[in-house]
Coordinates of C-alpha atoms in Angstrom, one line a residue:
P1 CA 59.1 -31.1 -62.8
L2 CA 62.0 -33.4 -63.7
S3 CA 65.7 -32.5 -62.5
I4 CA 68.5 -30.4 -65.4
G5 CA 71.6 -30.6 -65.8
I6 CA 74.9 -31.5 -67.7
K7 CA 76.7 -34.4 -69.4
T8 CA 80.5 -34.8 -68.2
L9 CA 83.1 -36.5 -69.9
G10 CA 82.1 -39.7 -68.7
G11 CA 79.1 -39.4 -70.3
T12 CA 77.5 -39.4 -66.8
F13 CA 74.3 -36.7 -65.9
N14 CA 75.9 -34.3 -63.4
R15 CA 72.3 -32.3 -61.9
L16 CA 72.3 -28.6 -61.2
I17 CA 69.1 -28.1 -60.3
N18 CA 66.7 -30.8 -58.6
Q19 CA 63.5 -32.5 -59.6
G20 CA 60.6 -30.0 -58.3
T21 CA 62.2 -27.4 -57.8
Q22 CA 60.3 -23.8 -57.3
L23 CA 60.7 -21.9 -60.2
P24 CA 62.5 -18.8 -60.9
I25 CA 65.7 -20.3 -59.8
K26 CA 69.2 -19.4 -60.8
K27 CA 71.9 -22.0 -60.6
S28 CA 76.1 -21.0 -61.0
F29 CA 78.7 -23.6 -61.6
K30 CA 82.2 -23.8 -62.5
L31 CA 83.6 -26.0 -65.4
S32 CA 87.1 -26.7 -66.0
T33 CA 89.2 -27.8 -68.9
C34 CA 89.9 -31.7 -69.3
Y35 CA 92.3 -31.3 -71.8
D36 CA 96.5 -29.6 -73.0
N37 CA 95.1 -26.4 -75.2
Q38 CA 91.8 -27.4 -75.3
P39 CA 90.5 -25.0 -77.7
I40 CA 86.8 -25.3 -77.2
I41 CA 84.2 -26.4 -74.2
N42 CA 80.8 -27.7 -74.9
V43 CA 78.1 -28.0 -72.3
V44 CA 74.9 -29.8 -73.1
F45 CA 71.8 -29.6 -70.9
Y46 CA 69.1 -32.4 -70.6
M47 CA 66.2 -32.7 -68.7
G48 CA 65.4 -36.3 -66.8
Q49 CA 66.2 -38.9 -64.1
R50 CA 68.2 -41.2 -65.0
E51 CA 72.6 -41.3 -64.3
I52 CA 73.2 -41.6 -67.8
A53 CA 73.0 -37.8 -69.8
D54 CA 71.7 -39.6 -73.1
H55 CA 69.3 -42.0 -71.6
N56 CA 67.5 -37.9 -70.6
K57 CA 65.9 -35.6 -72.9
L58 CA 68.2 -33.3 -74.4
L59 CA 67.6 -29.7 -73.6
G60 CA 70.3 -27.9 -76.4
E61 CA 74.5 -27.6 -75.9
I62 CA 76.5 -24.4 -76.3
S63 CA 80.0 -24.2 -77.1
K64 CA 82.5 -21.8 -75.7
K65 CA 85.9 -21.2 -77.7
L66 CA 88.6 -20.7 -74.7
P67 CA 92.6 -19.6 -75.0
L68 CA 95.0 -22.8 -75.3
S69 CA 96.1 -23.6 -71.3
K70 CA 97.1 -26.5 -69.2
K71 CA 94.7 -28.7 -68.9
G72 CA 92.6 -27.7 -65.6
F73 CA 94.1 -24.5 -65.5
L74 CA 91.2 -22.4 -67.0
D75 CA 87.9 -22.2 -65.1
I76 CA 84.7 -21.2 -66.8
E77 CA 81.9 -19.4 -64.3
C78 CA 78.6 -20.7 -65.9
S79 CA 74.7 -20.1 -64.5
I80 CA 71.4 -20.5 -65.8
H81 CA 68.5 -18.7 -65.1
I82 CA 64.9 -20.7 -65.4
T83 CA 61.9 -18.7 -64.9

């Protein structure tokens, strides 16, 4: 029943699936690197309604190694499936 989203670089909660959305659902989104030669990207998932990610319930984290590139040059396609 609560929104599901990810923590952004500034610590805010970026909603991917809004509260009350009917299941099952598949949602795709893109991420990009924030720094030159960023070696890894961490996607931290939360459930809740608060604007600050850490004030919501932590669901889990996924980390992915990246090839080195310039900031914003590499786009990562992600998708979340909830059944």
